[in-house]
Coordinates of C-alpha atoms (C1' of nucleotides) in Angstrom, one line a residue:
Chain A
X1 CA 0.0 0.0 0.0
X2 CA 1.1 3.4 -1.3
X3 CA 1.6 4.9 2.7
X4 CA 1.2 8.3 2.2
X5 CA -1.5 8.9 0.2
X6 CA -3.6 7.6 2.6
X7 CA -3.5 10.9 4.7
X8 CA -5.2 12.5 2.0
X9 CA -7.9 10.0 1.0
X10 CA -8.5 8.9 4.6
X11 CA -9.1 12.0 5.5
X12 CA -12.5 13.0 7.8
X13 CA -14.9 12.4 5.7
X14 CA -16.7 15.3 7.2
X15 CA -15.7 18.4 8.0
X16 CA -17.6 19.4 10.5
X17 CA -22.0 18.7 11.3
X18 CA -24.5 20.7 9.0
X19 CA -24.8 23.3 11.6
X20 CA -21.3 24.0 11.5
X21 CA -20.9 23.7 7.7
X22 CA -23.6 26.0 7.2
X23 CA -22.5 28.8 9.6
X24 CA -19.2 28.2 7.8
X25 CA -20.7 29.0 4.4
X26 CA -22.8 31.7 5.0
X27 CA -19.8 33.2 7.3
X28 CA -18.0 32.8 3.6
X29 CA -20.1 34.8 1.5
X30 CA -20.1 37.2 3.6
X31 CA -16.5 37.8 4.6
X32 CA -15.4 37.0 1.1
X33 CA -18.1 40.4 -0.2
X34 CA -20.2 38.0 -1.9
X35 CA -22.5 39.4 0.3
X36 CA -22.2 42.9 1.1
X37 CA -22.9 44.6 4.1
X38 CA -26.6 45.7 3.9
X39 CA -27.3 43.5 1.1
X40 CA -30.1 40.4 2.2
X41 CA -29.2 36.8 1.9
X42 CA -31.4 34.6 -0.1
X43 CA -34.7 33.7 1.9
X44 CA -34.4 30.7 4.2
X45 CA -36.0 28.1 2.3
X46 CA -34.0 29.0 -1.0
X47 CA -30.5 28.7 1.6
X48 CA -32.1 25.8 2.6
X49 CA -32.7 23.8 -0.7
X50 CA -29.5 25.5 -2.1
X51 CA -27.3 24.3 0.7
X52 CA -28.9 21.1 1.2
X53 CA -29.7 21.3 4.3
X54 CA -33.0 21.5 6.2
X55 CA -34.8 25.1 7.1
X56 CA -34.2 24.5 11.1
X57 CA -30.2 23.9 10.7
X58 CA -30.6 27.3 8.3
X59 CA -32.1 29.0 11.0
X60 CA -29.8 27.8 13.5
X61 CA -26.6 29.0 11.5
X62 CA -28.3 32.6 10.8
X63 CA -29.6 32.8 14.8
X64 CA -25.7 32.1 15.6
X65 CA -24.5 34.7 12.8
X66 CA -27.1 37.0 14.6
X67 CA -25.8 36.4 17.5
X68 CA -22.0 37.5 16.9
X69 CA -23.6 40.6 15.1
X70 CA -22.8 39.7 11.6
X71 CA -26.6 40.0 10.5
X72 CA -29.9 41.0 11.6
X73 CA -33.4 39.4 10.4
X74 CA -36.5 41.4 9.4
X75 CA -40.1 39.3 9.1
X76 CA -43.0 40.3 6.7
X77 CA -42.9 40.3 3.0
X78 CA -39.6 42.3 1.7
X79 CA -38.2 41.3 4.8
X80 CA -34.7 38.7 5.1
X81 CA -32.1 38.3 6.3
X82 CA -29.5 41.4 6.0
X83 CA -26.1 41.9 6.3
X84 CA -25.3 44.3 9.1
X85 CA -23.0 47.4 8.3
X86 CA -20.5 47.4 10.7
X87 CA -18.9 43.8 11.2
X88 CA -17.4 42.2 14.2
X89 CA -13.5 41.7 14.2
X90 CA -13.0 37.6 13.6
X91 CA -12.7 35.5 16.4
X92 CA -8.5 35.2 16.6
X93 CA -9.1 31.9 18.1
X94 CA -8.2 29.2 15.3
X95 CA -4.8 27.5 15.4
X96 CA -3.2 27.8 11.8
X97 CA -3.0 25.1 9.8
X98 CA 0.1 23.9 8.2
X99 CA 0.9 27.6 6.1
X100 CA 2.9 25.6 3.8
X101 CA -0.3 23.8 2.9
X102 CA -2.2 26.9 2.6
X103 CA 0.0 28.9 1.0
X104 CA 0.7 25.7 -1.7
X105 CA -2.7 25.1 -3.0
X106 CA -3.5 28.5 -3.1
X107 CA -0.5 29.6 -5.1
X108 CA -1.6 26.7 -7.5
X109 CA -5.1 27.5 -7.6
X110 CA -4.8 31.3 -8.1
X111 CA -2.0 31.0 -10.4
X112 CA -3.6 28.3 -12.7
X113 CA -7.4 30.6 -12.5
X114 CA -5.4 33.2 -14.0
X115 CA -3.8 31.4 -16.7
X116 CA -7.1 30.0 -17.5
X117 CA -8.8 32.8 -17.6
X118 CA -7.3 34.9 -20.0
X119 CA -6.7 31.6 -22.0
X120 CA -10.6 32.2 -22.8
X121 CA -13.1 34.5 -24.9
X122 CA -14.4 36.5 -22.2
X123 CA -17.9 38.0 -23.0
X124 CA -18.4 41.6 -22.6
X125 CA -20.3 41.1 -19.0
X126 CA -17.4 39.4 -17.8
X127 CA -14.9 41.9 -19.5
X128 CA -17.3 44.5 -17.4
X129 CA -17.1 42.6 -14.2
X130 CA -13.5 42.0 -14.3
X131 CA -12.9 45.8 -14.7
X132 CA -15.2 46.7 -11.8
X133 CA -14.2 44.5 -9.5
X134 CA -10.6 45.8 -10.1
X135 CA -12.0 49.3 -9.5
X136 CA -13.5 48.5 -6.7
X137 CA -10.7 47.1 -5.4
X138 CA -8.7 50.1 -5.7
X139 CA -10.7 52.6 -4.6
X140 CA -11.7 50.8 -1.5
X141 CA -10.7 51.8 2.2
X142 CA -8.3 49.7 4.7
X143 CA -11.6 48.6 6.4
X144 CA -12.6 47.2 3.1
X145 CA -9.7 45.8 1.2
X146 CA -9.6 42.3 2.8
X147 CA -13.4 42.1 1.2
X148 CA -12.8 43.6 -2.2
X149 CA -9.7 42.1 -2.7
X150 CA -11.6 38.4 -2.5
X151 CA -14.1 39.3 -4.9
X152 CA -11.6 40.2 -7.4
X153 CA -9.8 37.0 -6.7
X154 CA -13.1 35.1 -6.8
X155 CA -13.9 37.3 -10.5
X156 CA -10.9 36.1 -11.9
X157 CA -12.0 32.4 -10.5
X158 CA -15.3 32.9 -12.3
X159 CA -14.0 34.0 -15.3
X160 CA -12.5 30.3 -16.0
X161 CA -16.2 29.0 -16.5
X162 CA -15.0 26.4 -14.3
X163 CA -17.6 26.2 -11.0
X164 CA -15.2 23.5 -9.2
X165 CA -12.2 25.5 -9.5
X166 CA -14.3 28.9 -8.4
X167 CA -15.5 26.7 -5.2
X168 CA -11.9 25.4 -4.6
X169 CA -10.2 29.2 -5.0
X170 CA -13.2 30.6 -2.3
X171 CA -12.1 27.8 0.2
X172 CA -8.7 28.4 0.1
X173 CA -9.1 32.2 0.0
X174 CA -11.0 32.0 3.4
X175 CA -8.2 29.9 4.8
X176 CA -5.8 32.0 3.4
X177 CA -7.7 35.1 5.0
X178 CA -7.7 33.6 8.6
X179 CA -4.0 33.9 8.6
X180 CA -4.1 37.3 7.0
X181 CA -6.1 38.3 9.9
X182 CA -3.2 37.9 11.8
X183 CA -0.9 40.7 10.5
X184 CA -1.4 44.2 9.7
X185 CA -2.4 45.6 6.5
X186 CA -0.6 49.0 5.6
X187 CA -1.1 51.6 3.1
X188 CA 2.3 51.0 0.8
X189 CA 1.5 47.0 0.4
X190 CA -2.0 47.9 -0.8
X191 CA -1.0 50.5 -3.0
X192 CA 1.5 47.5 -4.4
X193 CA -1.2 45.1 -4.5
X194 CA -3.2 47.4 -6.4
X195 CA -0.8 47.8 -9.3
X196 CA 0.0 43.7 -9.5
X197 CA -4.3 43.5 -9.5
X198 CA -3.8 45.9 -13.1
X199 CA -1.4 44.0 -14.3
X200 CA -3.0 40.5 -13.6
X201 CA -6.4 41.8 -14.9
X202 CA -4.8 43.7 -18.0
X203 CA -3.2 40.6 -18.8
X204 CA -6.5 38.7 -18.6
X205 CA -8.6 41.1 -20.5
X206 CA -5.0 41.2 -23.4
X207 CA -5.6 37.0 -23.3
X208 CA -1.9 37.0 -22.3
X209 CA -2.3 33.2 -20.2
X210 CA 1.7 33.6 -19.7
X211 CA 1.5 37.1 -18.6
X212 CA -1.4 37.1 -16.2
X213 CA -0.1 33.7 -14.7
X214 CA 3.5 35.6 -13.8
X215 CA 1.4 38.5 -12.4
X216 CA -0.8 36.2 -10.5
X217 CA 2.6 34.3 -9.0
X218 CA 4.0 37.6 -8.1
X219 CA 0.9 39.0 -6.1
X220 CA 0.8 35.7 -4.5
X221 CA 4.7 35.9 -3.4
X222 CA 4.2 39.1 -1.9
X223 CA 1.5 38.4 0.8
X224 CA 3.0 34.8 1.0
X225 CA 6.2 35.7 2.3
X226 CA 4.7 38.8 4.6
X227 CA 2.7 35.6 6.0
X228 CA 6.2 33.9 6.7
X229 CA 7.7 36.6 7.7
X230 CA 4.9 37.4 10.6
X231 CA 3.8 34.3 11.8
X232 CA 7.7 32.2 12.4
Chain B
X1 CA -24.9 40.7 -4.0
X2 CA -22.4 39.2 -6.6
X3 CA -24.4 36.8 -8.3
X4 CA -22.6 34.0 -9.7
X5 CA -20.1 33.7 -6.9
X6 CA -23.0 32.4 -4.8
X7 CA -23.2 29.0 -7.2
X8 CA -19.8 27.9 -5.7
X9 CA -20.5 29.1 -2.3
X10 CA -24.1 28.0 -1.8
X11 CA -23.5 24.9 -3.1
X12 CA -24.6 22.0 -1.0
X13 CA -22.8 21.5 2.0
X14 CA -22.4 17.6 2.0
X15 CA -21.9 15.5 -0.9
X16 CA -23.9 12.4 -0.1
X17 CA -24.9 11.1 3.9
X18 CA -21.5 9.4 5.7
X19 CA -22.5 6.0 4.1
X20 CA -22.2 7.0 0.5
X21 CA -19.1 9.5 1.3
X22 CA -17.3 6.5 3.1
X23 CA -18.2 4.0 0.0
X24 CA -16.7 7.1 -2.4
X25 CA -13.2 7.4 0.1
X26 CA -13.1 3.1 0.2
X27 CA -13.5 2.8 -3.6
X28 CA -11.2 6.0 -4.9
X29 CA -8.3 4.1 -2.8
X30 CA -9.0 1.1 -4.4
X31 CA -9.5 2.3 -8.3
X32 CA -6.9 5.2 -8.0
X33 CA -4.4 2.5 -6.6
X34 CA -3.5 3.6 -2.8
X35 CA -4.2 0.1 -1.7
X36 CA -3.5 -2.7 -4.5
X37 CA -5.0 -5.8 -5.2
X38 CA -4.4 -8.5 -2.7
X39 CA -3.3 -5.9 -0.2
X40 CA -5.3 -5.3 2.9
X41 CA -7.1 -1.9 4.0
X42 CA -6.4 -0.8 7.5
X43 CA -8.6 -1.7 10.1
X44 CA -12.2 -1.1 10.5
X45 CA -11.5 0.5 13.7
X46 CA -8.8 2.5 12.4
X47 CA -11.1 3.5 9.0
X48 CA -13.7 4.8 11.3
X49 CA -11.1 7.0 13.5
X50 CA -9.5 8.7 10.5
X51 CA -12.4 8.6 8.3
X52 CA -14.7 10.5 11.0
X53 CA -17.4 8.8 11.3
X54 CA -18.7 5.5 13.1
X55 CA -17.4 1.7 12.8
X56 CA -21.0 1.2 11.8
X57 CA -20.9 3.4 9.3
X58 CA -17.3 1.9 7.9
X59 CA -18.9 -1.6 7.9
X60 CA -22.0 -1.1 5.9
X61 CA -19.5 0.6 3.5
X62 CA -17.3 -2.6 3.5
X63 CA -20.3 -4.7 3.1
X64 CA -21.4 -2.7 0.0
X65 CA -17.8 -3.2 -1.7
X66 CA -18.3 -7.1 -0.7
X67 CA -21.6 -7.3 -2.7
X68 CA -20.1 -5.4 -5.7
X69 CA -16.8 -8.0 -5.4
X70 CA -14.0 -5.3 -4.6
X71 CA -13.2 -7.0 -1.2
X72 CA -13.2 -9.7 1.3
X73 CA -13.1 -9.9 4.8
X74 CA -11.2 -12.3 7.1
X75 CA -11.8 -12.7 10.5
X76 CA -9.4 -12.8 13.4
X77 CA -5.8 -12.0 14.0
X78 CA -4.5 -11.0 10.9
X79 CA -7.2 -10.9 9.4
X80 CA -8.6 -7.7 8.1
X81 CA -10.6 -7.0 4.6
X82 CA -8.6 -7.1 1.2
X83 CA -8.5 -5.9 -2.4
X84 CA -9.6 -8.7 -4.5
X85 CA -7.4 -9.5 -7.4
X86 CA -9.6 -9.6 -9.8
X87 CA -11.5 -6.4 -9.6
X88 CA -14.9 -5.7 -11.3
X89 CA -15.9 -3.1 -14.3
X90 CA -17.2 0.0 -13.0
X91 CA -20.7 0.5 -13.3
X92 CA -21.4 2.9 -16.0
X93 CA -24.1 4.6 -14.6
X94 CA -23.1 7.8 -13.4
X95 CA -23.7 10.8 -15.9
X96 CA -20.9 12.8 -17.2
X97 CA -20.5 15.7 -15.0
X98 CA -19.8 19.3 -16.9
X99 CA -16.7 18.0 -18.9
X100 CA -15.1 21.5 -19.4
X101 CA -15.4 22.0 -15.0
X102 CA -13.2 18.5 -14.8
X103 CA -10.9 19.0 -17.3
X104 CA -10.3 23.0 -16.1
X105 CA -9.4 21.9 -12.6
X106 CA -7.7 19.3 -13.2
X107 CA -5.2 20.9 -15.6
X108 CA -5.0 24.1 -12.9
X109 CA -4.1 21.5 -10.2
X110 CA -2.1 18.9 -11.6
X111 CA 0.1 21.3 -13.4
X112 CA 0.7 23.6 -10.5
X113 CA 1.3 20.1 -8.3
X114 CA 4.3 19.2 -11.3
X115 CA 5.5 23.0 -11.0
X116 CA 6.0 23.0 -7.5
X117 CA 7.4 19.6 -6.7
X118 CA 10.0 20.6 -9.3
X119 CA 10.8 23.8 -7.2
X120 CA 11.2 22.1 -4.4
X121 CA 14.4 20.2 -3.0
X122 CA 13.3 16.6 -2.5
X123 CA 14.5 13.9 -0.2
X124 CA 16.1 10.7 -1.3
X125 CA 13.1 8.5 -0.2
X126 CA 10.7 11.1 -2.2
X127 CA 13.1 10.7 -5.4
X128 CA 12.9 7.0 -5.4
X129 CA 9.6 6.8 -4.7
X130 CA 8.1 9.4 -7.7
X131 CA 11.0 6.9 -9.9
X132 CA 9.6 3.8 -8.3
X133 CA 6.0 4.9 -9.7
X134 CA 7.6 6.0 -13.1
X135 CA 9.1 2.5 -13.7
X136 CA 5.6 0.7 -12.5
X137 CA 3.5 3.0 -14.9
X138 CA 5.9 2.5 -17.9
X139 CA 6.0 -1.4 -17.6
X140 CA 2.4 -1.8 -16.8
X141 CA -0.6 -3.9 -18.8
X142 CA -3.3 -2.0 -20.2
X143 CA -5.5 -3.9 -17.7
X144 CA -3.5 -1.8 -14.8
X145 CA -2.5 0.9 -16.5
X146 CA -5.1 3.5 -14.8
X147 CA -4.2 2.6 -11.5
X148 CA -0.7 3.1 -12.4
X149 CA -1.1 5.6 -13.9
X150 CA -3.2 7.4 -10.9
X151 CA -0.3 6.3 -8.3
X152 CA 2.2 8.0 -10.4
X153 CA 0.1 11.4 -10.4
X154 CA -0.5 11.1 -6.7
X155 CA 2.9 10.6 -6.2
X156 CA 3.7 14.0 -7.7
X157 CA 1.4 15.6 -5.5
X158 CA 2.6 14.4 -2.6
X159 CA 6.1 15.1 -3.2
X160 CA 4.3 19.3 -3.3
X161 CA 4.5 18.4 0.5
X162 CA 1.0 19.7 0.3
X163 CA -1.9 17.3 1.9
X164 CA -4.9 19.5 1.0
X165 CA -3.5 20.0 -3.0
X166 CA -3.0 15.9 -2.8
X167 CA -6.5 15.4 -1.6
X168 CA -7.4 17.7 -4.4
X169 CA -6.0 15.8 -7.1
X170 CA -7.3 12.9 -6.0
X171 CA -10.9 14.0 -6.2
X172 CA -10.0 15.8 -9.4
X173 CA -8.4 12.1 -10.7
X174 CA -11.5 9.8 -10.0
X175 CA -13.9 12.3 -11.0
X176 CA -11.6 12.4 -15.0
X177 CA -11.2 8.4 -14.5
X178 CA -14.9 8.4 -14.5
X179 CA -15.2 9.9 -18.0
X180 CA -12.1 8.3 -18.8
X181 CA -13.7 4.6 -18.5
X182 CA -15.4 5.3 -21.1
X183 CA -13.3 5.6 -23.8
X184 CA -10.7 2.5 -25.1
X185 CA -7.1 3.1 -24.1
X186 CA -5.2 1.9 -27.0
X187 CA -1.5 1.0 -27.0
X188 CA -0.2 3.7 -28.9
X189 CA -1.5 6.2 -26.3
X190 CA 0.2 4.2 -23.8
X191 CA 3.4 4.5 -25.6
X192 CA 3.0 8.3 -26.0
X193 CA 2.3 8.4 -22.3
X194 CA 5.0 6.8 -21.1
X195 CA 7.2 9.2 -23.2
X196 CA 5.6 12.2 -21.4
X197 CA 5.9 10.6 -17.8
X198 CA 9.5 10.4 -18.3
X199 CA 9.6 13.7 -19.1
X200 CA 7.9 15.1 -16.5
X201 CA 9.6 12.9 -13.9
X202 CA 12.7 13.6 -14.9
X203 CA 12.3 17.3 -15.0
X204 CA 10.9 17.4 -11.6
X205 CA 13.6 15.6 -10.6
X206 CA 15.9 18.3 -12.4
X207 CA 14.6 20.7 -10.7
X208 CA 13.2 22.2 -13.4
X209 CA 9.6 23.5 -12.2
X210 CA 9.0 25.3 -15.7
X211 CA 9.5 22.1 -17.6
X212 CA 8.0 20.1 -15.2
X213 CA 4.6 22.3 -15.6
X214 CA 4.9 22.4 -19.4
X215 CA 5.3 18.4 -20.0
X216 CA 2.3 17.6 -17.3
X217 CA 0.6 20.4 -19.5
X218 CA 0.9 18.4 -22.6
X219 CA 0.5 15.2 -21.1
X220 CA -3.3 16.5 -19.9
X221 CA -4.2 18.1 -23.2
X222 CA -3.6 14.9 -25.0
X223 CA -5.8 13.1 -23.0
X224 CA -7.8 16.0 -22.8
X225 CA -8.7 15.9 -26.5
X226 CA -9.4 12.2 -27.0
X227 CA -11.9 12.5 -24.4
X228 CA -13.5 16.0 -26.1
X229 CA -13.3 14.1 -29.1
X230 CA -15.4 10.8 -27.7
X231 CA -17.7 12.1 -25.7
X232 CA -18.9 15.3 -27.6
Chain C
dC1 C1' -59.5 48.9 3.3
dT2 C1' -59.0 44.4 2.4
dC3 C1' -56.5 40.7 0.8
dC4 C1' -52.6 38.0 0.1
dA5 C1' -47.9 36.7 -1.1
dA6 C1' -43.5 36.2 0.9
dA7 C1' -40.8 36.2 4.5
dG8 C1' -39.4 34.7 9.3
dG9 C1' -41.0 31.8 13.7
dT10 C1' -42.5 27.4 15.9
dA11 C1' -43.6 22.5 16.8
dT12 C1' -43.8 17.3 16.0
dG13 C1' -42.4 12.9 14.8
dC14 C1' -39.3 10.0 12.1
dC15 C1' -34.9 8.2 10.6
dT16 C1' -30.0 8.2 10.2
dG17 C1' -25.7 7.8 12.3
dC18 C1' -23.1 7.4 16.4
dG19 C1' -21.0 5.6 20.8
dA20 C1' -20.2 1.8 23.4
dG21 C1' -20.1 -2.5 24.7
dC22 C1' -19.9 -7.4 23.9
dC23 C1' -19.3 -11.7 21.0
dA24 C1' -16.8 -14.9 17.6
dT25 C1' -12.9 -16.2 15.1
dT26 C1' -8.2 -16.7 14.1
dG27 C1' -3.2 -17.6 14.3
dG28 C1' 1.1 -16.6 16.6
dC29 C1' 3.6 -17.0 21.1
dC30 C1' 4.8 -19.1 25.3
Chain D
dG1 C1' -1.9 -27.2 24.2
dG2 C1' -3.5 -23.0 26.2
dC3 C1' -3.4 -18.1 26.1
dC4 C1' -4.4 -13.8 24.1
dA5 C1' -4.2 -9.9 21.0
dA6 C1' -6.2 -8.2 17.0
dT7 C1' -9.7 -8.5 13.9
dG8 C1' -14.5 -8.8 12.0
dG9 C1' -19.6 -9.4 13.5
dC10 C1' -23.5 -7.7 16.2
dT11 C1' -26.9 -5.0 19.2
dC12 C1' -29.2 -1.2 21.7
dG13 C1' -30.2 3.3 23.1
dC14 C1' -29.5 8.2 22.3
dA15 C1' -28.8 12.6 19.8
dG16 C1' -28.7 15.4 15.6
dG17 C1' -30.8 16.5 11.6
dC18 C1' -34.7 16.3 8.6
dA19 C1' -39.4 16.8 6.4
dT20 C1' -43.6 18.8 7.1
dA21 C1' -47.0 21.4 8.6
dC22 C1' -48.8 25.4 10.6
dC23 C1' -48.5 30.3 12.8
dT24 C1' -47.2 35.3 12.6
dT25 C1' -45.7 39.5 10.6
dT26 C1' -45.4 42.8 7.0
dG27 C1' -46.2 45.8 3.1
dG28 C1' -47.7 46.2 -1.7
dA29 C1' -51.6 45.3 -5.0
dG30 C1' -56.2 45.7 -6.1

DNA sequence: CTCCAAAGGTATGCCTGCGAGCCATTGGCC
DNA sequence: GGCCAATGGCTCGCAGGCATACCTTTGGAG
């Protein structure tokens, strides 16, 4: 028997119980700007029927989110659940995980979305989307960047057509981010980011696969070895 | 709210309920290789520790393989349940999942997995293991060739030191194997593979990540296109 | 002003999966 | 020959999660 890939494919075959799972999804879209703050999540039966999960282990993830402040719900027709303006800090208590690990897939991931990407026709919506997203990314405050910054990452992800890869590239992103949490985020290293962002997105929109890939890898670098650097 | 990200992250939280995840785990270590023929899995006990869930849950999933002939089981001290030798077909059943999603994320992460173990500096057990898995593809029969074939790809993303990108490629792997069952694998292909596993191989073990990701690269695409031309 | 559609809020009963313990079988060790 | 450790085989009660149905609130449509 082939020893070590067991560790990967006897893994837990669960990460966690559909409570947690849920709260962990829903804690995704909205930390990753999928949903932004003021902005309602679907209705509970739609989350329910997307996710998979019944409408009481919905509620139960949404009254927990309510309870650390992340959203509030409203009842009556054009009511919901919404995202609240002003979000709680994240809990600092996870451990990390192996940041080799982390910092591995998600250089591979990102790296290989952005070679895909511009190896495609991209429509004129997602030309459009790609451009605002960037935008928004660079016009957006300290307080914001963590948020912006995945939903350009996540554009990019989209833009391959491939929904696996897209779901794989927001998992490790919110990994990724937990460590991020961890060390400060100053003015000159977003101004940087913001010029490798152009370059990978110019690069995607010019259908330059080799180019945007290079860009990708160098953004990547940057934060990786600030990671290193903070958390030996 | 950014609508298409939500597709990835509202997707459903479990893939199947413990029994059918556990059967999944059992069988991709069975068809991708990790435990050969004649070999025996570990322990029923020990499956339900590192698979997460309970020993009842493990056995009903041994029991199912047992009906479908992948396995025995043999009671007392070393005893233990074991890979038959003569495995059966896989059922055809399943339908083809979105081709282009599969073939897109398995290029991103098996290329990036060929990249990086090339970048990295390997240890002498690592070296002769990734040759080890070379030499058993190359002088495999076509009746084998798959699972050979699988071991040597796992083997390269092991050697990425990375266990979340190796548990990625392994999902990635059974879900092409799936589509890949259903076309014939013909000699000459297995020629033309061989060729390309040397070359990867050897440029990882160069040291050479930019080859490394350019020969997997190739090595996809080919197979890549006979399945684009089969199934379409 | 009334109605009603759509959203959140609540309650009940079933079924899956789990934990824990015990039994049965086997082959090496003393 | 007897012991015993490790393995598969089995059972029972409990907890988590689910489906389903119904209630309450709200604001726009008619």
């Amino acid at each position: 028997m082939v020893e070590h890939a067991q560790e990967a494919l006897f893994r837990p075959v669960r990460a966690g119980n559909a409570f947690e799972e849920t709260v962990e999804r829903l804690m995704q879209s909205i930390r990753l700007g999928v949903v932004a703050p003021g902005e309602r999540l679907p209705s509970e039966r739609d989350l329910a029927t997307r996710l998979g999960v019944s409408r009481v282990t919905v509620r139960e993830a949404i009254r927990s989110l309510q309870e650390n402040h992340y959203v509030e719900s409203r009842r009556g027709r054009y009511g919901g659940t919404f995202v609240k303006d002003s979000l709680p800090k994240s809990a600092p208590g996870k451990e990390f995980g192996d940041l080799h690990d982390v910092l591995t897939l998600r250089r591979v991931l990102e790296t290989g979305a952005a070679e895909t990407a511009a190896g495609r026709s991209l429509g004129p919506a997602e030309r459009r989307g790609l451009r605002a997203r960037l935008e928004e990314a660079s016009t957006s405050s300290l307080a914001e960047y963590r948020r912006k910054d995945s939903r350009l990452h996540l554009a990019i992800a989209e833009a391959t057509g491939s929904a696996a890869l897209t779901a794989a590239v927001a998992e490790s992103r919110m990994r990724a981010n937990e460590l991020l949490d961890h060390i400060p985020l100053l003015e000159p290293n977003l101004a940087h980011s913001n010029a490798q962002h152009e370059r990978i997105i110019v690069s995607i929109l010019d259908g330059d696969p080799a180019a945007a890939r290079q860009a990708m890898a160098e953004h990547l670098d940057g934060t990786a070895s600030l990671l290193r650097g903070f958390l030996v």
